[in-house]
Short mmCIF file of C-alpha atoms and ligand atoms in Angstrom, two decimals:
data_model
loop_
_atom_site.label_atom_id
_atom_site.label_comp_id
_atom_site.label_asym_id
_atom_site.label_seq_id
_atom_site.Cartn_x
_atom_site.Cartn_y
_atom_site.Cartn_z
CA MET A 28 55.40 -12.09 41.70
CA GLN A 29 54.50 -12.30 45.37
CA GLN A 30 51.02 -11.14 46.37
CA PRO A 31 50.26 -8.59 49.06
CA GLY A 32 49.36 -10.14 52.36
CA THR A 33 51.39 -13.24 51.59
CA ASN A 34 54.86 -11.94 52.17
CA ALA A 35 56.87 -10.12 54.76
CA ALA A 36 57.93 -7.43 52.27
CA TYR A 37 54.31 -6.35 51.91
CA ALA A 38 53.89 -6.06 55.68
CA ARG A 39 57.16 -4.10 56.06
CA THR A 40 56.23 -1.66 53.29
CA ALA A 41 52.78 -1.16 54.74
CA MET A 42 54.23 -0.50 58.20
CA ARG A 43 56.82 2.01 57.02
CA THR A 44 54.92 3.82 54.33
CA GLY A 45 51.37 3.56 55.63
CA SER A 46 50.27 1.95 52.37
CA ALA A 47 50.33 -1.54 50.92
CA TYR A 48 52.30 -0.65 47.81
CA LEU A 49 54.66 2.03 46.63
CA ARG A 50 53.16 3.93 43.73
CA ILE A 51 54.52 6.55 41.35
CA VAL A 52 52.90 9.79 42.47
CA ALA A 53 52.85 11.99 39.34
CA GLY A 54 53.81 12.29 35.69
CA GLU A 55 53.54 9.79 32.84
CA ALA A 56 53.74 6.72 35.13
CA ARG A 57 51.38 8.22 37.72
CA GLY A 58 49.58 5.62 39.83
CA VAL A 59 51.72 2.67 38.62
CA ARG A 60 52.16 0.20 41.47
CA LEU A 61 55.75 -0.86 42.14
CA ALA A 62 57.00 -4.37 42.92
CA PRO A 63 57.17 -5.51 46.58
CA VAL A 64 60.13 -4.06 48.44
CA PRO A 65 63.01 -6.54 48.79
CA GLU A 66 64.43 -7.61 52.15
CA GLY A 67 66.87 -5.10 53.65
CA VAL A 68 65.61 -2.12 51.62
CA ARG A 69 64.08 0.87 53.39
CA PRO A 70 61.79 2.56 50.87
CA THR A 71 60.96 6.26 50.85
CA ALA A 72 57.25 6.55 51.58
CA ASP A 73 55.04 7.90 48.77
CA ARG A 74 54.06 10.92 50.87
CA VAL A 75 57.74 11.80 51.54
CA ARG A 76 58.47 11.40 47.82
CA GLU A 77 55.51 13.65 47.03
CA ALA A 78 56.60 16.31 49.54
CA LEU A 79 60.17 16.09 48.27
CA PHE A 80 59.13 16.65 44.65
CA ASN A 81 56.88 19.51 45.77
CA SER A 82 59.99 21.29 46.96
CA LEU A 83 62.22 20.20 44.02
CA GLY A 84 59.67 21.33 41.41
CA GLN A 85 56.75 19.21 40.20
CA PHE A 86 57.73 18.58 36.58
CA PHE A 87 61.00 18.76 34.67
CA ASP A 88 62.23 19.35 31.18
CA GLY A 89 64.92 16.77 30.44
CA GLY A 90 68.29 16.29 32.14
CA GLU A 91 69.86 13.27 33.79
CA VAL A 92 69.19 11.90 37.25
CA LEU A 93 71.44 9.66 39.34
CA ASP A 94 69.78 7.48 41.97
CA LEU A 95 72.35 6.10 44.43
CA TYR A 96 71.59 3.35 46.96
CA ALA A 97 68.56 3.10 44.69
CA GLY A 98 66.68 0.33 46.58
CA THR A 99 63.39 0.03 44.67
CA GLY A 100 64.41 2.81 42.26
CA ALA A 101 61.25 4.72 43.23
CA LEU A 102 62.99 8.13 43.49
CA GLY A 103 64.70 7.92 40.10
CA ILE A 104 61.59 6.46 38.47
CA GLU A 105 59.47 9.27 39.95
CA ALA A 106 61.95 11.77 38.40
CA LEU A 107 61.75 10.02 34.99
CA SER A 108 57.96 9.99 35.22
CA ARG A 109 58.00 13.75 35.87
CA GLY A 110 60.14 14.64 32.86
CA TYR A 111 63.80 13.76 33.42
CA GLU A 112 65.25 12.31 30.24
CA ARG A 113 67.52 9.57 31.59
CA ALA A 114 68.34 7.92 34.91
CA THR A 115 71.25 5.90 36.24
CA PHE A 116 70.50 3.65 39.23
CA VAL A 117 73.33 2.38 41.41
CA GLU A 118 72.51 -0.52 43.73
CA LYS A 119 74.79 -3.09 45.32
CA ASN A 120 72.16 -5.61 46.35
CA ARG A 121 71.39 -8.14 43.59
CA ARG A 122 67.74 -8.62 44.54
CA ALA A 123 67.14 -4.88 44.81
CA ALA A 124 68.74 -4.32 41.37
CA ALA A 125 66.32 -6.91 39.95
CA VAL A 126 63.40 -5.06 41.58
CA ILE A 127 64.55 -1.76 39.98
CA ARG A 128 64.53 -3.47 36.56
CA GLU A 129 61.09 -4.90 37.32
CA ASN A 130 59.82 -1.42 38.31
CA LEU A 131 61.27 0.16 35.18
CA GLY A 132 59.40 -2.48 33.18
CA ARG A 133 56.14 -1.79 35.03
CA THR A 134 56.46 1.95 34.37
CA ARG A 135 57.63 1.39 30.74
CA LEU A 136 60.76 3.45 31.42
CA THR A 137 63.39 0.76 30.77
CA ASP A 138 64.66 2.51 27.60
CA ARG A 139 65.55 5.65 29.53
CA ALA A 140 67.43 3.96 32.35
CA GLU A 141 70.64 2.15 33.22
CA VAL A 142 70.87 -0.06 36.31
CA VAL A 143 74.42 -0.49 37.61
CA ARG A 144 75.15 -3.11 40.25
CA GLY A 145 78.03 -1.89 42.32
CA ASP A 146 79.47 0.00 45.21
CA VAL A 147 78.39 3.67 45.33
CA ARG A 148 81.82 5.15 45.97
CA GLY A 149 83.49 3.22 43.14
CA GLU A 150 80.66 3.97 40.70
CA VAL A 151 80.62 7.69 41.57
CA GLU A 152 84.39 7.85 40.96
CA ARG A 153 83.92 6.10 37.59
CA LEU A 154 81.11 8.48 36.54
CA ALA A 155 83.29 11.47 37.50
CA ARG A 156 86.19 10.08 35.41
CA GLU A 157 83.80 9.72 32.46
CA GLY A 158 82.83 13.38 32.83
CA ARG A 159 79.13 12.62 33.41
CA GLU A 160 76.88 15.42 34.67
CA TYR A 161 73.55 15.17 36.49
CA ARG A 162 70.86 17.70 37.26
CA LEU A 163 69.55 15.69 40.17
CA ILE A 164 71.31 13.16 42.40
CA PHE A 165 69.52 11.13 45.05
CA ALA A 166 71.49 9.50 47.84
CA ASP A 167 69.35 7.47 50.18
CA PRO A 168 71.84 5.25 51.97
CA PRO A 169 70.95 2.80 54.73
CA TYR A 170 70.89 5.05 57.81
CA ARG A 171 73.68 3.16 59.56
CA ILE A 172 76.18 4.15 56.86
CA ALA A 173 74.73 7.58 55.99
CA GLU A 174 76.96 9.67 58.24
CA SER A 175 80.33 8.20 57.36
CA GLU A 176 79.85 7.36 53.71
CA ILE A 177 77.92 10.47 52.64
CA GLY A 178 80.61 12.62 54.26
CA GLU A 179 83.20 11.04 51.96
CA VAL A 180 81.05 10.86 48.83
CA LEU A 181 79.34 14.27 48.97
CA PRO A 182 82.24 16.32 47.52
CA LEU A 183 82.38 13.85 44.60
CA LEU A 184 78.62 14.19 44.09
CA MET A 185 78.84 17.99 44.05
CA ALA A 186 81.47 17.68 41.30
CA LEU A 187 79.04 15.55 39.24
CA LEU A 188 76.36 18.25 39.20
CA ALA A 189 75.38 20.06 36.02
CA PRO A 190 74.74 23.83 36.30
CA GLY A 191 71.71 24.40 38.53
CA GLY A 192 71.93 20.78 39.72
CA ARG A 193 71.01 19.47 43.18
CA VAL A 194 71.99 16.58 45.46
CA VAL A 195 69.23 15.20 47.70
CA VAL A 196 70.35 13.18 50.73
CA GLU A 197 67.95 11.22 52.92
CA SER A 198 69.00 10.42 56.46
CA GLY A 199 67.54 9.42 59.81
CA GLY A 200 68.51 12.73 61.41
CA PRO A 201 70.42 15.93 60.68
CA LEU A 202 73.67 15.37 58.81
CA GLY A 203 76.83 15.95 60.81
CA ALA A 204 79.57 18.55 60.74
CA GLN A 205 81.52 16.57 58.14
CA GLN A 206 78.81 17.24 55.54
CA ALA A 207 78.38 20.86 56.55
CA GLU A 208 82.06 21.39 55.79
CA SER A 209 81.92 20.15 52.21
CA ALA A 210 78.64 21.81 51.18
CA LYS A 211 75.81 23.84 52.66
CA GLY A 212 72.45 22.12 52.46
CA VAL A 213 68.90 22.93 53.42
CA SER A 214 67.23 20.25 55.56
CA ARG A 215 63.57 19.38 56.02
CA ARG A 216 62.06 16.76 58.22
CA TYR A 217 59.26 14.50 57.01
CA GLY A 218 58.21 12.25 59.92
CA GLY A 219 61.27 10.15 60.72
CA THR A 220 63.11 11.12 57.53
CA THR A 221 65.41 14.11 57.11
CA VAL A 222 65.89 15.29 53.54
CA THR A 223 68.80 17.63 52.84
CA ILE A 224 69.11 19.40 49.50
CA PHE A 225 72.52 20.66 48.38
CA GLU A 226 72.76 23.02 45.42
CA ARG A 227 75.73 23.30 43.10
CA PRO A 228 77.59 26.44 44.11
CA GLU A 229 77.32 28.83 41.18
CA PRO A 230 79.86 31.54 40.40
CA THR A 231 78.80 34.54 42.45
CA MET A 232 79.85 37.13 39.89
CA HIS A 233 76.73 38.88 38.61
CA VAL A 234 77.39 40.53 35.29
CA ALA A 235 74.88 42.93 33.74
CA ILE A 236 74.80 44.34 30.22
CA CYS A 237 73.85 47.96 29.56
CA PRO A 238 72.98 47.91 25.85
CA GLY A 239 72.26 50.89 23.65
CA SER A 240 73.19 52.92 20.58
CA PHE A 241 74.83 55.65 22.70
CA ASP A 242 74.77 58.07 19.76
CA PRO A 243 76.14 59.87 21.74
CA VAL A 244 76.25 58.79 25.39
CA THR A 245 74.31 61.33 27.49
CA SER A 246 74.36 62.36 31.15
CA GLY A 247 71.21 60.25 31.51
CA HIS A 248 73.01 57.16 30.17
CA LEU A 249 75.93 57.76 32.51
CA ASP A 250 73.56 58.02 35.47
CA VAL A 251 71.98 54.64 34.60
CA ILE A 252 75.41 53.01 34.01
CA SER A 253 76.76 54.22 37.34
CA ARG A 254 73.63 53.15 39.23
CA ALA A 255 73.84 49.71 37.56
CA SER A 256 77.51 49.48 38.57
CA ALA A 257 76.44 49.86 42.20
CA LEU A 258 73.99 46.94 41.86
CA PHE A 259 76.07 44.38 39.94
CA ASP A 260 79.58 42.98 40.29
CA HIS A 261 80.41 43.98 36.74
CA VAL A 262 78.66 46.01 34.05
CA VAL A 263 79.43 45.64 30.35
CA VAL A 264 78.22 48.60 28.31
CA ALA A 265 77.29 47.15 24.91
CA VAL A 266 77.43 49.57 22.03
CA GLY A 267 75.11 48.34 19.26
CA SER A 268 76.83 48.37 15.91
CA ASN A 269 73.85 47.23 13.84
CA VAL A 270 70.88 48.88 15.49
CA ARG A 271 67.67 48.41 13.53
CA LYS A 272 66.62 51.21 11.22
CA LYS A 273 69.35 53.48 12.55
CA THR A 274 72.45 54.74 10.83
CA SER A 275 74.87 56.53 13.03
CA LYS A 276 77.11 59.34 11.92
CA LEU A 277 79.59 58.20 14.54
CA PRO A 278 81.10 54.68 14.14
CA ALA A 279 80.54 52.25 17.05
CA ASP A 280 84.27 52.42 17.94
CA ASP A 281 84.10 56.16 18.48
CA ARG A 282 80.85 55.94 20.45
CA ALA A 283 82.52 53.29 22.65
CA ARG A 284 85.58 55.52 23.20
CA LEU A 285 83.37 58.37 24.44
CA ILE A 286 81.72 56.02 26.96
CA GLU A 287 85.12 54.72 28.13
CA LYS A 288 86.16 58.29 28.78
CA VAL A 289 83.11 59.22 30.89
CA ALA A 290 82.87 55.85 32.71
CA LYS A 291 86.59 55.79 33.62
CA PRO A 292 86.02 56.36 37.37
CA LEU A 293 83.70 53.32 37.53
CA GLN A 294 86.10 50.44 38.25
CA ASN A 295 83.65 47.63 37.44
CA VAL A 296 82.46 48.95 34.08
CA SER A 297 83.84 47.92 30.70
CA VAL A 298 82.74 48.87 27.19
CA GLU A 299 82.36 46.53 24.22
CA ILE A 300 80.98 46.68 20.69
CA MET A 301 77.95 44.42 20.24
CA GLU A 302 77.64 43.01 16.75
CA GLY A 303 74.77 40.50 16.78
CA LEU A 304 71.87 39.76 19.06
CA LEU A 305 71.88 41.11 22.59
CA VAL A 306 71.15 37.65 24.03
CA ASP A 307 74.14 36.10 22.21
CA PHE A 308 76.38 38.89 23.38
CA ALA A 309 75.08 38.41 26.95
CA ARG A 310 75.84 34.68 26.85
CA GLU A 311 79.37 35.39 25.63
CA GLN A 312 79.86 37.78 28.53
CA GLY A 313 78.43 35.34 31.11
CA ALA A 314 75.47 37.64 31.79
CA ARG A 315 71.74 37.02 31.95
CA VAL A 316 70.63 40.51 32.88
CA ALA A 317 70.25 43.65 30.78
CA VAL A 318 69.87 46.98 32.54
CA LYS A 319 68.01 49.75 30.77
CA GLY A 320 66.91 53.23 31.71
CA LEU A 321 63.23 54.19 31.54
CA ARG A 322 62.45 57.86 31.14
CA ALA A 323 58.71 58.02 30.65
CA GLY A 324 55.72 55.86 29.84
CA SER A 325 56.48 56.37 26.18
CA ASP A 326 59.68 54.28 26.52
CA PHE A 327 57.74 51.43 28.02
CA GLU A 328 56.06 49.98 24.91
CA ALA A 329 59.29 49.50 22.96
CA GLU A 330 61.21 48.27 26.00
CA PHE A 331 58.44 45.84 26.92
CA GLN A 332 58.50 44.38 23.40
CA GLN A 333 62.30 44.04 23.36
CA ALA A 334 62.35 42.45 26.84
CA GLN A 335 59.73 39.88 25.81
CA LEU A 336 61.48 39.11 22.52
CA ASN A 337 64.78 38.62 24.31
CA ARG A 338 63.13 36.15 26.67
CA THR A 339 61.80 34.13 23.75
CA LEU A 340 65.42 33.89 22.53
CA TYR A 341 66.92 33.18 25.97
CA ALA A 342 64.41 31.95 28.53
CA ASP A 343 66.47 32.93 31.60
CA PHE A 344 67.20 36.43 30.37
CA GLU A 345 65.97 39.30 32.54
CA THR A 346 65.66 42.99 31.75
CA VAL A 347 65.95 45.25 34.77
CA PHE A 348 64.79 48.87 34.46
CA ILE A 349 66.27 51.82 36.27
CA MET A 350 64.05 54.88 36.40
CA ALA A 351 65.75 57.94 34.94
CA ALA A 352 66.50 60.73 37.39
CA PRO A 353 63.90 63.54 37.02
CA GLU A 354 66.48 65.94 35.58
CA HIS A 355 67.21 63.44 32.78
CA SER A 356 63.67 62.39 32.02
CA PHE A 357 63.43 64.56 28.89
CA LEU A 358 66.96 63.89 27.71
CA SER A 359 67.70 61.73 24.67
CA SER A 360 70.60 61.16 22.29
CA SER A 361 68.45 62.36 19.40
CA ALA A 362 67.78 65.68 21.21
CA VAL A 363 71.53 66.05 21.83
CA ARG A 364 72.25 65.37 18.16
CA GLU A 365 69.67 67.89 17.01
CA ILE A 366 70.77 70.69 19.36
CA ALA A 367 74.47 70.13 18.57
CA SER A 368 73.83 69.92 14.83
CA LEU A 369 72.20 73.36 14.94
CA GLY A 370 75.04 74.84 16.99
CA GLY A 371 73.21 74.97 20.34
CA SER A 372 74.92 74.13 23.62
CA VAL A 373 74.51 70.62 25.02
CA LYS A 374 76.28 71.47 28.29
CA GLY A 375 74.73 69.43 31.09
CA LEU A 376 73.11 67.07 28.59
CA VAL A 377 76.36 65.18 28.01
CA PRO A 378 79.19 64.74 30.54
CA ASP A 379 81.65 67.68 30.53
CA GLU A 380 84.62 65.48 29.52
CA ILE A 381 83.11 64.87 26.08
CA LEU A 382 81.22 68.16 25.63
CA GLU A 383 83.62 69.68 23.11
CA THR A 384 83.93 66.50 21.06
CA VAL A 385 80.15 66.07 20.87
CA GLN A 386 79.55 69.75 19.99
CA SER A 387 82.04 69.70 17.17
CA PHE A 388 81.30 66.23 15.90
CA TYR A 389 77.55 66.62 15.52
CA TYR A 390 77.62 70.26 14.37
CA GLU A 391 76.34 70.66 10.84
CA PRO A 392 77.19 74.04 9.32
CA PRO A 393 74.16 75.61 7.62
CA MET A 394 74.00 74.98 3.89
CA ARG A 395 74.60 78.14 1.91
CA SER A 396 71.84 78.89 -0.54
CA GLY A 397 73.55 78.14 -3.81
CA ASN A 398 72.02 80.85 -6.14
CA GLY A 399 75.13 83.03 -6.22
CA GLU A 400 73.46 86.05 -4.56
CA LYS A 401 75.81 88.35 -2.72
O1 PNS B 528 69.76 52.96 22.53
P1 PNS B 528 68.80 52.09 21.78
O2 PNS B 528 68.71 52.50 20.33
O3 PNS B 528 67.47 51.98 22.44
O4 PNS B 528 69.48 50.63 21.80
C1 PNS B 528 68.90 49.58 21.10
C2 PNS B 528 69.63 48.26 21.38
C3 PNS B 528 71.07 48.32 20.93
C4 PNS B 528 69.59 47.98 22.86
C5 PNS B 528 68.81 47.18 20.62
O5 PNS B 528 68.64 47.58 19.30
C6 PNS B 528 69.47 45.82 20.67
O6 PNS B 528 69.38 45.13 21.66
N1 PNS B 528 70.12 45.44 19.54
C7 PNS B 528 70.76 44.16 19.36
C8 PNS B 528 69.99 43.30 18.37
C9 PNS B 528 68.95 42.45 19.09
O7 PNS B 528 69.25 41.69 19.99
N2 PNS B 528 67.69 42.55 18.65
C10 PNS B 528 66.61 41.72 19.20
C11 PNS B 528 65.95 42.37 20.39
S1 PNS B 528 64.77 43.54 19.90
#
């Protein structure tokens, strides 16, 4: 291996990066010195790599990375060092490909990497045909070809992204209109390098679940459902069929029918029976948010526990609370059941459309004392 100070590569690297050697900045290969940069390769300086990873997230939990125009492989190796599971490096230049292999050896990451010698466009098309997906794609082409080639390749790269994935493009200046057309990126300038990050466009439909026993649905529930319907694209009211420690007099189907009746004017609300875990039901419905009503501090403990438990089952799951309107803050399904069972009026406590049904369904005629007295 050539020694620093004795070769032109060393001098070029030092001039461009401000340091004699490229080093891995963080993670399991932190501090490992990379091989001298081959002729014709423009390496990303350590400080740019560090700043870039500061904005991408410091450490990662698995996933695949694709390093195009890989040069020394420093970007992909940095990603492996910080927690990516596997990396594919694409490099046309034979000497550069050998340096990537050398750097993978130095960082002991050879087992988690594949180095492909070839043309970026052809390789990207092949990976797309194979159905490969990446969470992070680096494209650091020689500046003279950045504009034209990235413009053509970018739509293909966006199609290779896994959910939540990002494409990072390095260029000498802002990318042109051609790129802006195919995807919207956020650019940052680090010295003479512009880094643009493109995110995979995610479906914009935000679905929320309103779960509950709804035994029966109350005016308070309806208020929360309609306020949730104003905040989300779609709301699925989930009627629990196997709620812990609760047996309902009214089957889940009937409880669901009552909700359908009162929520009819809300165009973006549907009602479903939920059989298993809330988080599984949410996944099936393409939702990661549950909306619940909070009436008083006393609700908080139980809701807090459920929200935390649901996050242990589904890390991205969020529970959003809507504060009950003051006039509903003392209203509960159990109070409705009790009043109706004793023949009292629940007018105002449940929506008018279902008042009669609820009154008659939950009414429990008093037991006659059975001693035969007249
Ligand atoms: O109206 P409720 O009784 O407060 O509703 C309770 C419900 C249905 C929201 C809750 O029991 C639930 O989410 N059940 C599904 C089962 C589940 O996911 N349990 C784990 C979280 S505690």
